[in-house]
mmCIF file of C-alpha atoms and ligand atoms in Angstrom:
data_model
loop_
_atom_site.group_PDB
_atom_site.id
_atom_site.type_symbol
_atom_site.label_atom_id
_atom_site.label_comp_id
_atom_site.label_asym_id
_atom_site.label_seq_id
_atom_site.Cartn_x
_atom_site.Cartn_y
_atom_site.Cartn_z
ATOM 1 C CA VAL A 936 -0.091 -0.084 0.044
ATOM 2 C CA ALA A 937 1.553 3.344 -0.959
ATOM 3 C CA ARG A 938 2.268 5.674 1.953
ATOM 4 C CA ARG A 939 0.662 8.971 1.351
ATOM 5 C CA ARG A 940 0.355 11.300 4.486
ATOM 6 C CA ILE A 941 4.013 11.909 5.192
ATOM 7 C CA ALA A 942 5.368 14.036 7.988
ATOM 8 C CA VAL A 943 8.818 15.506 8.134
ATOM 9 C CA LEU A 944 10.735 16.693 11.234
ATOM 10 C CA THR A 945 14.220 18.117 11.884
ATOM 11 C CA SER A 946 15.895 16.876 15.222
ATOM 12 C CA GLY A 947 18.958 17.361 17.319
ATOM 13 C CA GLY A 948 21.662 19.801 16.562
ATOM 14 C CA ASP A 949 20.671 21.925 13.428
ATOM 15 C CA ALA A 950 22.852 21.602 10.501
ATOM 16 C CA PRO A 951 23.084 23.951 7.379
ATOM 17 C CA SER A 952 21.075 22.580 4.500
ATOM 18 C CA MET A 953 18.431 21.044 6.770
ATOM 19 C CA ASN A 954 16.102 23.546 5.046
ATOM 20 C CA ALA A 955 17.104 22.155 1.544
ATOM 21 C CA ALA A 956 16.080 18.688 2.848
ATOM 22 C CA VAL A 957 12.732 19.856 4.010
ATOM 23 C CA ARG A 958 12.066 21.626 0.777
ATOM 24 C CA ALA A 959 13.011 18.450 -1.255
ATOM 25 C CA VAL A 960 10.907 16.200 0.973
ATOM 26 C CA VAL A 961 7.826 18.343 0.395
ATOM 27 C CA ARG A 962 8.224 18.867 -3.330
ATOM 28 C CA THR A 963 9.187 15.417 -4.267
ATOM 29 C CA ALA A 964 6.422 13.961 -2.042
ATOM 30 C CA VAL A 965 3.730 16.250 -3.489
ATOM 31 C CA ALA A 966 4.956 15.448 -7.048
ATOM 32 C CA ALA A 967 4.331 11.733 -6.342
ATOM 33 C CA GLY A 968 0.764 12.448 -5.032
ATOM 34 C CA GLY A 969 1.497 12.728 -1.376
ATOM 35 C CA GLN A 970 0.484 15.215 1.071
ATOM 36 C CA VAL A 971 3.126 16.634 3.585
ATOM 37 C CA PHE A 972 3.044 17.789 7.095
ATOM 38 C CA GLY A 973 5.865 19.549 9.165
ATOM 39 C CA VAL A 974 6.351 18.622 12.668
ATOM 40 C CA ARG A 975 7.737 21.629 14.475
ATOM 41 C CA ASN A 976 10.751 21.301 17.035
ATOM 42 C CA GLY A 977 11.723 17.705 16.418
ATOM 43 C CA TYR A 978 10.390 15.174 18.748
ATOM 44 C CA GLN A 979 9.482 17.767 21.376
ATOM 45 C CA GLY A 980 6.890 18.825 18.703
ATOM 46 C CA LEU A 981 5.925 15.286 17.756
ATOM 47 C CA MET A 982 5.148 14.410 21.470
ATOM 48 C CA ALA A 983 2.989 17.784 21.599
ATOM 49 C CA GLY A 984 1.284 17.178 18.216
ATOM 50 C CA ASP A 985 2.610 20.335 16.892
ATOM 51 C CA VAL A 986 2.004 19.441 13.180
ATOM 52 C CA ILE A 987 1.287 21.720 10.449
ATOM 53 C CA PRO A 988 0.457 21.234 6.628
ATOM 54 C CA LEU A 989 3.296 21.999 4.219
ATOM 55 C CA ASP A 990 2.660 22.787 0.516
ATOM 56 C CA VAL A 991 5.175 23.327 -2.185
ATOM 57 C CA ARG A 992 4.768 27.337 -1.693
ATOM 58 C CA ALA A 993 5.562 26.819 1.997
ATOM 59 C CA VAL A 994 9.116 25.828 1.375
ATOM 60 C CA GLY A 995 9.933 28.555 -1.142
ATOM 61 C CA GLY A 996 13.108 30.517 -0.450
ATOM 62 C CA ILE A 997 14.499 28.353 2.193
ATOM 63 C CA ILE A 998 17.131 26.702 0.204
ATOM 64 C CA THR A 999 19.771 29.272 0.955
ATOM 65 C CA ARG A 1000 19.038 29.722 4.647
ATOM 66 C CA GLY A 1001 20.936 27.968 7.450
ATOM 67 C CA GLY A 1002 19.123 26.551 10.506
ATOM 68 C CA THR A 1003 15.769 24.862 10.203
ATOM 69 C CA VAL A 1004 12.531 26.622 9.353
ATOM 70 C CA LEU A 1005 10.693 23.765 11.212
ATOM 71 C CA GLY A 1006 12.666 24.283 14.457
ATOM 72 C CA THR A 1007 14.407 21.609 16.329
ATOM 73 C CA ALA A 1008 15.141 20.486 19.934
ATOM 74 C CA ARG A 1009 16.916 18.175 22.123
ATOM 75 C CA ALA A 1010 14.131 16.118 23.623
ATOM 76 C CA PRO A 1011 15.345 13.749 26.335
ATOM 77 C CA LYS A 1012 11.752 12.687 27.212
ATOM 78 C CA PHE A 1013 11.617 11.020 23.704
ATOM 79 C CA CYS A 1014 14.244 8.501 24.845
ATOM 80 C CA THR A 1015 11.840 7.155 27.340
ATOM 81 C CA VAL A 1016 9.084 4.690 26.417
ATOM 82 C CA GLU A 1017 6.398 7.059 27.761
ATOM 83 C CA GLY A 1018 7.741 9.835 25.436
ATOM 84 C CA GLN A 1019 7.710 7.615 22.514
ATOM 85 C CA GLN A 1020 4.023 6.539 23.299
ATOM 86 C CA LEU A 1021 3.056 10.180 23.233
ATOM 87 C CA GLY A 1022 4.721 10.492 19.779
ATOM 88 C CA LEU A 1023 2.800 7.274 18.681
ATOM 89 C CA GLU A 1024 -0.395 8.708 19.711
ATOM 90 C CA GLN A 1025 0.220 11.866 17.563
ATOM 91 C CA VAL A 1026 1.136 9.805 14.614
ATOM 92 C CA ARG A 1027 -2.197 8.042 14.868
ATOM 93 C CA LYS A 1028 -4.215 11.132 15.639
ATOM 94 C CA HIS A 1029 -2.798 12.853 12.570
ATOM 95 C CA ASP A 1030 -3.288 9.707 10.448
ATOM 96 C CA LEU A 1031 0.185 9.788 9.183
ATOM 97 C CA ASP A 1032 1.415 7.006 6.942
ATOM 98 C CA GLY A 1033 4.992 7.733 7.321
ATOM 99 C CA LEU A 1034 7.746 9.931 8.781
ATOM 100 C CA ILE A 1035 10.931 11.474 7.635
ATOM 101 C CA VAL A 1036 13.478 12.416 10.380
ATOM 102 C CA ILE A 1037 16.386 14.730 9.327
ATOM 103 C CA GLY A 1038 18.941 14.550 11.976
ATOM 104 C CA GLY A 1039 22.057 12.955 13.674
ATOM 105 C CA ASP A 1040 22.717 9.709 15.406
ATOM 106 C CA GLY A 1041 20.440 10.570 18.434
ATOM 107 C CA SER A 1042 17.628 11.443 16.121
ATOM 108 C CA GLN A 1043 18.097 8.254 14.137
ATOM 109 C CA ALA A 1044 17.905 6.199 17.393
ATOM 110 C CA GLY A 1045 14.587 7.832 17.898
ATOM 111 C CA SER A 1046 13.770 6.899 14.210
ATOM 112 C CA LEU A 1047 14.579 3.258 15.000
ATOM 113 C CA ALA A 1048 12.229 3.409 18.211
ATOM 114 C CA LEU A 1049 9.422 4.680 15.935
ATOM 115 C CA HIS A 1050 10.195 2.179 13.215
ATOM 116 C CA THR A 1051 10.293 -0.803 15.728
ATOM 117 C CA ALA A 1052 6.824 0.480 17.134
ATOM 118 C CA GLY A 1053 5.491 0.185 13.588
ATOM 119 C CA VAL A 1054 5.663 3.677 12.067
ATOM 120 C CA PRO A 1055 7.137 3.548 8.683
ATOM 121 C CA THR A 1056 10.111 5.819 9.178
ATOM 122 C CA VAL A 1057 13.051 6.931 6.972
ATOM 123 C CA GLY A 1058 16.070 9.082 8.055
ATOM 124 C CA VAL A 1059 18.063 11.646 6.376
ATOM 125 C CA ALA A 1060 21.679 11.928 7.621
ATOM 126 C CA SER A 1061 22.323 15.344 9.044
ATOM 127 C CA THR A 1062 25.042 16.379 11.503
ATOM 128 C CA ILE A 1063 27.868 18.697 11.428
ATOM 129 C CA ASP A 1064 29.844 16.232 13.461
ATOM 130 C CA ASN A 1065 30.141 13.541 10.738
ATOM 131 C CA ASP A 1066 29.641 10.788 13.239
ATOM 132 C CA LEU A 1067 26.815 8.733 11.517
ATOM 133 C CA ASN A 1068 28.035 5.320 10.712
ATOM 134 C CA GLY A 1069 27.704 3.834 7.109
ATOM 135 C CA VAL A 1070 27.692 7.120 5.280
ATOM 136 C CA ASP A 1071 30.668 8.935 3.731
ATOM 137 C CA THR A 1072 29.520 12.308 5.237
ATOM 138 C CA SER A 1073 26.263 13.918 6.376
ATOM 139 C CA LEU A 1074 24.556 17.225 5.278
ATOM 140 C CA GLY A 1075 26.001 20.235 7.210
ATOM 141 C CA VAL A 1076 29.459 18.876 7.413
ATOM 142 C CA ASP A 1077 30.828 20.566 4.390
ATOM 143 C CA THR A 1078 29.457 24.015 5.411
ATOM 144 C CA ALA A 1079 30.494 23.763 8.938
ATOM 145 C CA LEU A 1080 33.978 22.779 7.832
ATOM 146 C CA ASN A 1081 34.205 25.664 5.463
ATOM 147 C CA THR A 1082 33.044 28.192 8.083
ATOM 148 C CA ALA A 1083 35.554 26.785 10.673
ATOM 149 C CA LEU A 1084 38.337 27.022 8.017
ATOM 150 C CA ALA A 1085 37.376 30.541 7.292
ATOM 151 C CA MET A 1086 37.668 31.555 10.898
ATOM 152 C CA ILE A 1087 41.027 29.833 11.523
ATOM 153 C CA ASP A 1088 42.358 31.527 8.251
ATOM 154 C CA ARG A 1089 41.539 34.944 9.879
ATOM 155 C CA LEU A 1090 42.918 33.909 13.238
ATOM 156 C CA ARG A 1091 46.256 32.861 11.459
ATOM 157 C CA ASP A 1092 46.580 36.302 9.850
ATOM 158 C CA THR A 1093 46.562 37.984 13.175
ATOM 159 C CA ALA A 1094 48.588 35.253 14.862
ATOM 160 C CA SER A 1095 51.368 35.673 12.313
ATOM 161 C CA SER A 1096 51.346 39.391 12.727
ATOM 162 C CA HIS A 1097 51.719 39.280 16.466
ATOM 163 C CA HIS A 1098 53.926 36.132 16.648
ATOM 164 C CA ARG A 1099 51.247 34.511 18.687
ATOM 165 C CA ALA A 1100 50.238 30.926 19.620
ATOM 166 C CA PHE A 1101 46.381 30.498 19.147
ATOM 167 C CA VAL A 1102 44.552 27.704 20.765
ATOM 168 C CA VAL A 1103 41.310 27.355 18.601
ATOM 169 C CA GLU A 1104 38.403 25.140 19.851
ATOM 170 C CA VAL A 1105 36.017 23.774 17.157
ATOM 171 C CA MET A 1106 32.839 21.796 17.564
ATOM 172 C CA GLY A 1107 32.734 18.131 18.118
ATOM 173 C CA ARG A 1108 31.739 16.703 21.581
ATOM 174 C CA HIS A 1109 32.587 13.147 20.527
ATOM 175 C CA SER A 1110 34.055 13.584 17.189
ATOM 176 C CA GLY A 1111 37.399 14.972 16.034
ATOM 177 C CA TYR A 1112 36.493 15.031 12.303
ATOM 178 C CA LEU A 1113 35.861 18.875 11.950
ATOM 179 C CA ALA A 1114 39.101 19.568 13.883
ATOM 180 C CA LEU A 1115 41.179 17.197 11.859
ATOM 181 C CA MET A 1116 39.940 18.421 8.526
ATOM 182 C CA ALA A 1117 39.919 22.147 9.402
ATOM 183 C CA GLY A 1118 43.313 21.668 10.973
ATOM 184 C CA ILE A 1119 44.742 20.100 7.804
ATOM 185 C CA ALA A 1120 43.140 22.519 5.441
ATOM 186 C CA SER A 1121 44.205 25.412 7.307
ATOM 187 C CA GLY A 1122 47.910 24.356 7.841
ATOM 188 C CA ALA A 1123 47.533 24.320 11.771
ATOM 189 C CA GLU A 1124 50.760 23.251 13.743
ATOM 190 C CA LEU A 1125 48.835 20.880 15.844
ATOM 191 C CA ILE A 1126 45.355 19.219 16.023
ATOM 192 C CA LEU A 1127 43.771 17.728 19.095
ATOM 193 C CA THR A 1128 40.864 15.280 18.757
ATOM 194 C CA PRO A 1129 38.861 13.084 21.356
ATOM 195 C CA GLU A 1130 40.237 10.116 19.387
ATOM 196 C CA GLN A 1131 43.939 10.631 19.904
ATOM 197 C CA PRO A 1132 45.831 10.598 23.170
ATOM 198 C CA VAL A 1133 47.493 13.910 24.082
ATOM 199 C CA ASP A 1134 49.365 15.606 26.882
ATOM 200 C CA VAL A 1135 50.534 19.234 27.560
ATOM 201 C CA ASP A 1136 54.287 18.073 27.432
ATOM 202 C CA MET A 1137 53.721 17.046 23.824
ATOM 203 C CA VAL A 1138 51.948 20.323 22.911
ATOM 204 C CA ALA A 1139 54.773 22.353 24.578
ATOM 205 C CA ALA A 1140 57.424 20.260 22.702
ATOM 206 C CA THR A 1141 55.580 20.922 19.315
ATOM 207 C CA LEU A 1142 55.389 24.499 20.043
ATOM 208 C CA ARG A 1143 59.186 24.759 20.866
ATOM 209 C CA ALA A 1144 59.896 22.910 17.644
ATOM 210 C CA ALA A 1145 57.710 25.295 15.726
ATOM 211 C CA GLN A 1146 59.584 28.213 17.222
ATOM 212 C CA ALA A 1147 63.012 26.682 16.377
ATOM 213 C CA ALA A 1148 61.783 26.054 12.828
ATOM 214 C CA GLY A 1149 61.088 29.898 12.548
ATOM 215 C CA LYS A 1150 57.451 29.882 12.300
ATOM 216 C CA SER A 1151 55.733 33.180 12.938
ATOM 217 C CA HIS A 1152 52.720 31.618 14.688
ATOM 218 C CA PHE A 1153 51.573 28.553 16.347
ATOM 219 C CA ILE A 1154 47.912 27.278 15.663
ATOM 220 C CA VAL A 1155 46.614 24.530 17.634
ATOM 221 C CA VAL A 1156 42.986 23.346 16.552
ATOM 222 C CA VAL A 1157 41.246 21.502 19.529
ATOM 223 C CA ALA A 1158 38.004 19.536 19.183
ATOM 224 C CA GLU A 1159 35.565 20.317 21.933
ATOM 225 C CA GLY A 1160 35.756 16.880 23.035
ATOM 226 C CA SER A 1161 39.499 16.622 23.249
ATOM 227 C CA PRO A 1162 40.481 15.108 26.733
ATOM 228 C CA LEU A 1163 42.631 18.245 26.973
ATOM 229 C CA LYS A 1164 40.227 21.221 26.813
ATOM 230 C CA ALA A 1165 41.277 24.086 24.767
ATOM 231 C CA VAL A 1166 40.632 26.552 27.638
ATOM 232 C CA ASP A 1167 42.786 24.324 30.002
ATOM 233 C CA LEU A 1168 45.520 24.055 27.338
ATOM 234 C CA ALA A 1169 45.620 27.854 26.778
ATOM 235 C CA GLU A 1170 46.123 28.481 30.477
ATOM 236 C CA GLN A 1171 48.826 25.789 30.716
ATOM 237 C CA LEU A 1172 50.575 27.135 27.760
ATOM 238 C CA LYS A 1173 50.577 30.714 29.390
ATOM 239 C CA GLY A 1174 52.289 29.084 32.461
ATOM 240 C CA ILE A 1175 55.029 27.656 30.727
ATOM 241 C CA ASP A 1176 57.819 29.138 28.733
ATOM 242 C CA SER A 1177 56.117 29.513 25.322
ATOM 243 C CA GLY A 1178 59.164 31.474 24.120
ATOM 244 C CA ALA A 1179 58.321 34.434 21.731
ATOM 245 C CA TYR A 1180 54.664 33.358 21.391
ATOM 246 C CA GLU A 1181 52.109 35.099 23.449
ATOM 247 C CA VAL A 1182 49.137 32.800 23.988
ATOM 248 C CA ARG A 1183 45.410 33.477 23.109
ATOM 249 C CA LEU A 1184 42.283 31.260 23.083
ATOM 250 C CA SER A 1185 39.560 31.329 20.688
ATOM 251 C CA VAL A 1186 36.292 29.362 20.895
ATOM 252 C CA LEU A 1187 34.556 29.263 17.599
ATOM 253 C CA GLY A 1188 31.340 27.842 19.052
ATOM 254 C CA HIS A 1189 28.001 27.886 17.458
ATOM 255 C CA VAL A 1190 28.929 30.156 14.486
ATOM 256 C CA GLN A 1191 30.006 26.754 12.911
ATOM 257 C CA ARG A 1192 26.463 25.540 12.880
ATOM 258 C CA GLY A 1193 24.876 28.513 11.189
ATOM 259 C CA GLY A 1194 25.101 30.115 7.844
ATOM 260 C CA SER A 1195 23.942 29.531 4.194
ATOM 261 C CA PRO A 1196 24.813 26.024 3.161
ATOM 262 C CA THR A 1197 27.564 25.259 0.533
ATOM 263 C CA ALA A 1198 26.519 23.999 -2.902
ATOM 264 C CA PHE A 1199 27.767 20.418 -1.770
ATOM 265 C CA ASP A 1200 25.501 20.515 1.238
ATOM 266 C CA ARG A 1201 22.404 21.776 -0.692
ATOM 267 C CA LEU A 1202 22.856 18.942 -3.274
ATOM 268 C CA LEU A 1203 23.596 16.252 -0.689
ATOM 269 C CA ALA A 1204 20.457 17.381 1.304
ATOM 270 C CA THR A 1205 18.348 17.537 -1.896
ATOM 271 C CA ARG A 1206 19.246 14.179 -3.241
ATOM 272 C CA SER A 1207 19.091 12.318 0.233
ATOM 273 C CA ALA A 1208 15.726 13.810 0.953
ATOM 274 C CA ALA A 1209 14.416 12.867 -2.423
ATOM 275 C CA ALA A 1210 15.780 9.316 -1.976
ATOM 276 C CA ALA A 1211 14.148 9.234 1.541
ATOM 277 C CA VAL A 1212 10.615 10.102 0.020
ATOM 278 C CA GLU A 1213 11.122 7.618 -2.728
ATOM 279 C CA ALA A 1214 12.015 4.793 -0.290
ATOM 280 C CA LEU A 1215 9.083 5.693 1.940
ATOM 281 C CA LEU A 1216 6.542 5.714 -0.919
ATOM 282 C CA ALA A 1217 7.850 2.393 -2.066
ATOM 283 C CA GLY A 1218 7.354 0.808 1.462
ATOM 284 C CA ARG A 1219 11.122 0.644 2.126
ATOM 285 C CA ASN A 1220 11.726 2.081 5.636
ATOM 286 C CA GLY A 1221 13.805 1.393 8.656
ATOM 287 C CA MET A 1222 16.576 3.101 6.900
ATOM 288 C CA MET A 1223 18.535 6.419 6.655
ATOM 289 C CA ALA A 1224 19.312 7.962 3.276
ATOM 290 C CA GLY A 1225 22.789 9.513 2.650
ATOM 291 C CA LEU A 1226 26.016 9.283 0.723
ATOM 292 C CA VAL A 1227 27.505 5.895 0.601
ATOM 293 C CA ASN A 1228 30.712 5.291 -1.445
ATOM 294 C CA GLY A 1229 29.887 8.398 -3.425
ATOM 295 C CA CYS A 1230 26.302 7.464 -4.306
ATOM 296 C CA ILE A 1231 23.055 8.360 -2.537
ATOM 297 C CA ASP A 1232 21.808 5.021 -0.916
ATOM 298 C CA LEU A 1233 20.023 3.691 2.269
ATOM 299 C CA VAL A 1234 21.665 2.441 5.470
ATOM 300 C CA PRO A 1235 19.619 0.416 8.002
ATOM 301 C CA PHE A 1236 18.922 2.579 11.310
ATOM 302 C CA GLU A 1237 20.875 -0.170 13.335
ATOM 303 C CA VAL A 1238 23.959 0.372 11.295
ATOM 304 C CA ALA A 1239 23.565 4.306 11.115
ATOM 305 C CA ILE A 1240 23.724 4.687 14.808
ATOM 306 C CA GLN A 1241 26.886 2.399 15.691
ATOM 307 C CA PRO A 1242 29.656 4.428 16.998
ATOM 308 C CA VAL A 1243 32.167 5.300 14.219
ATOM 309 C CA ASP A 1244 35.700 6.794 14.150
ATOM 310 C CA LYS A 1245 36.165 9.108 11.147
ATOM 311 C CA VAL A 1246 39.422 10.377 12.389
ATOM 312 C CA GLU A 1247 41.828 8.423 10.101
ATOM 313 C CA PRO A 1248 45.249 7.666 11.895
ATOM 314 C CA ALA A 1249 46.880 8.128 8.319
ATOM 315 C CA LEU A 1250 45.466 11.553 8.018
ATOM 316 C CA CYS A 1251 46.648 12.227 11.535
ATOM 317 C CA ARG A 1252 50.162 11.324 10.561
ATOM 318 C CA LEU A 1253 49.950 13.423 7.401
ATOM 319 C CA ALA A 1254 48.925 16.478 9.379
ATOM 320 C CA GLU A 1255 52.004 16.033 11.523
ATOM 321 C CA VAL A 1256 54.375 15.927 8.534
ATOM 322 C CA LEU A 1257 52.699 18.807 6.912
ATOM 323 C CA ALA A 1258 52.967 20.943 9.930
ATOM 324 C CA ARG A 1259 56.817 20.905 10.100
HETATM 325 P P1 LIG B 2004 21.633 14.324 17.019
HETATM 326 O O1 LIG B 2004 20.396 13.834 16.370
HETATM 327 O O2 LIG B 2004 22.021 15.687 16.331
HETATM 328 O O3 LIG B 2004 22.669 13.465 17.427
HETATM 329 P P2 LIG B 2004 20.791 14.301 19.856
HETATM 330 O O4 LIG B 2004 21.824 13.262 20.312
HETATM 331 O O5 LIG B 2004 20.663 15.508 20.900
HETATM 332 O O6 LIG B 2004 21.126 14.984 18.341
HETATM 333 O O7 LIG B 2004 19.391 13.474 19.645
HETATM 334 C C1 LIG B 2004 18.223 14.301 19.155
HETATM 335 C C2 LIG B 2004 16.995 13.928 19.915
HETATM 336 O O8 LIG B 2004 16.743 12.423 19.449
HETATM 337 C C3 LIG B 2004 17.046 13.723 21.373
HETATM 338 O O9 LIG B 2004 16.900 14.915 21.954
HETATM 339 C C4 LIG B 2004 15.949 12.668 21.610
HETATM 340 O O10 LIG B 2004 14.756 13.354 21.573
HETATM 341 C C5 LIG B 2004 16.093 11.740 20.571
HETATM 342 N N1 LIG B 2004 16.914 10.476 20.855
HETATM 343 C C6 LIG B 2004 18.308 10.578 21.203
HETATM 344 N N2 LIG B 2004 18.721 9.291 21.489
HETATM 345 C C7 LIG B 2004 17.456 8.552 21.460
HETATM 346 C C8 LIG B 2004 17.196 7.251 21.763
HETATM 347 N N3 LIG B 2004 18.249 6.347 22.209
HETATM 348 N N4 LIG B 2004 16.031 6.752 21.809
HETATM 349 C C9 LIG B 2004 15.035 7.507 21.219
HETATM 350 N N5 LIG B 2004 15.270 8.769 21.014
HETATM 351 C C10 LIG B 2004 16.425 9.384 20.987
HETATM 352 O O1 LIG B 2005 26.104 17.513 17.393
HETATM 353 C C1 LIG B 2005 26.328 18.802 16.953
HETATM 354 C C2 LIG B 2005 26.990 19.807 18.017
HETATM 355 O O2 LIG B 2005 27.247 21.042 17.386
HETATM 356 C C3 LIG B 2005 28.339 19.093 18.580
HETATM 357 O O3 LIG B 2005 29.519 19.427 17.622
HETATM 358 C C4 LIG B 2005 28.409 20.001 19.828
HETATM 359 O O4 LIG B 2005 29.282 19.464 20.784
HETATM 360 C C5 LIG B 2005 26.872 20.022 20.206
HETATM 361 O O5 LIG B 2005 26.189 19.877 19.010
HETATM 362 C C6 LIG B 2005 26.561 21.370 20.898
HETATM 363 O O6 LIG B 2005 25.257 21.116 21.342
HETATM 364 P P1 LIG B 2005 24.345 22.460 21.890
HETATM 365 O O7 LIG B 2005 23.903 23.231 20.524
HETATM 366 O O8 LIG B 2005 23.067 21.670 22.426
HETATM 367 O O9 LIG B 2005 25.017 23.253 22.767
#
C-alpha cells in the first residue's frame, strides 16, 4: 500500500542545509501524489502534536537559509517509552502514513524506536559532526568545515602578525572530524581530537619545535571533546615558557552550525531527501538516506547509529608531517 500522508521533522543539533532537505521532501512527495506535514521542533513537537500542513509554496525561499525553518530540539523525554508513546499517539491522531527524520545519530535512534513501534520511518543523515556510521559524510559537514576554516584562516593572519600561539576550539563533543579536517586545510601546527591521546608536554614540545623552525605563529586546533580542553591548554601554555609566542584562546562555538549552506550540502540534502521520500513511498523504511561510497543510498538505522571513528590515523600522521 502506498504511503501518502507524510510528516517531516528536523531533530537534534541543526545543520546547514536541513532546509534544503525539508524543501526536497515536500516537493518530491507532493509530485508523487503525497500530502506533507511538518512537525515543529523535532520530537518535542511530535510528542506535543505540533503538526502543520506544508505545501510546495510553504518551502519557497528556504534553500539558501541555514538553521531549520521547522525548528529543532533536544528532547530527552523521547528517549523514554512514555515519550515515544506520546509520539505514537500523535502519529495515529494525525493519521500519518510515514515519517521522515532529518537528524544525527540521536535522532536516528529515535527513528529506530518509531520504526520498531510500527511507524514507517526513513531518516536523512544530518549532523555537522560527521559521526553517523555507514555514510561517507552528512549534510551540514561541508558548510561547518568551510566556516571553521574561514575563521581559522583569519586567526592565522593576526597570529602571524603578532607572533602568537592560538588555541582554537572547534565543535565536536565526541568527534574530532571537524578539527582534523579544518586543521589540515588551514595548515595548523597541531590538531587535538577526542580520538587521539595527548598531553601538555607533547603540545609544549611541538610549540618549541615550531619556534625553532622559525614559524611566525603556532595554531593548535582543538576539538570540543578533546581530553585536553582548549581553555585548560591555553592556561597551561601561558604558564610554561612559550618563548616568543604570546598565547590566546579562541572558541569558535555555534557560528560553525549556522550560515547559508554550501553547494555540496544543498545538493547532498536535496538528493538524500528525495531518496528518503522515494523509499518511504515504495514501502522501504527503517533506513537512513545519505552518501554511501559516493552514491546516494540507504543504510539501516541499526547500522547508522553504531559508534564510528572517522579520524583516520593516516590523516593524523599526514597532518603532523605537513605541519613541520
Ligand atoms: P543528534 O540527532 O544531532 O545526534 P541528539 O543526540 O541530541 O542529536 O538527539 C536528538 C534527539 O533524538 C534527542 O533529543 C531525543 O529526543 C532523540 N533521541 C536521542 N537518543 C535517543 C534514543 N536512544 N531513543 C530515542 N530517541 C532518542
Ligand atoms: O552535534 C552537533 C554539535 O554542534 C556538537 O558538535 C556540539 O558538541 C553540540 O552539538 C553542541 O550542542 P548544543 O547546541 O546543544 O550546545
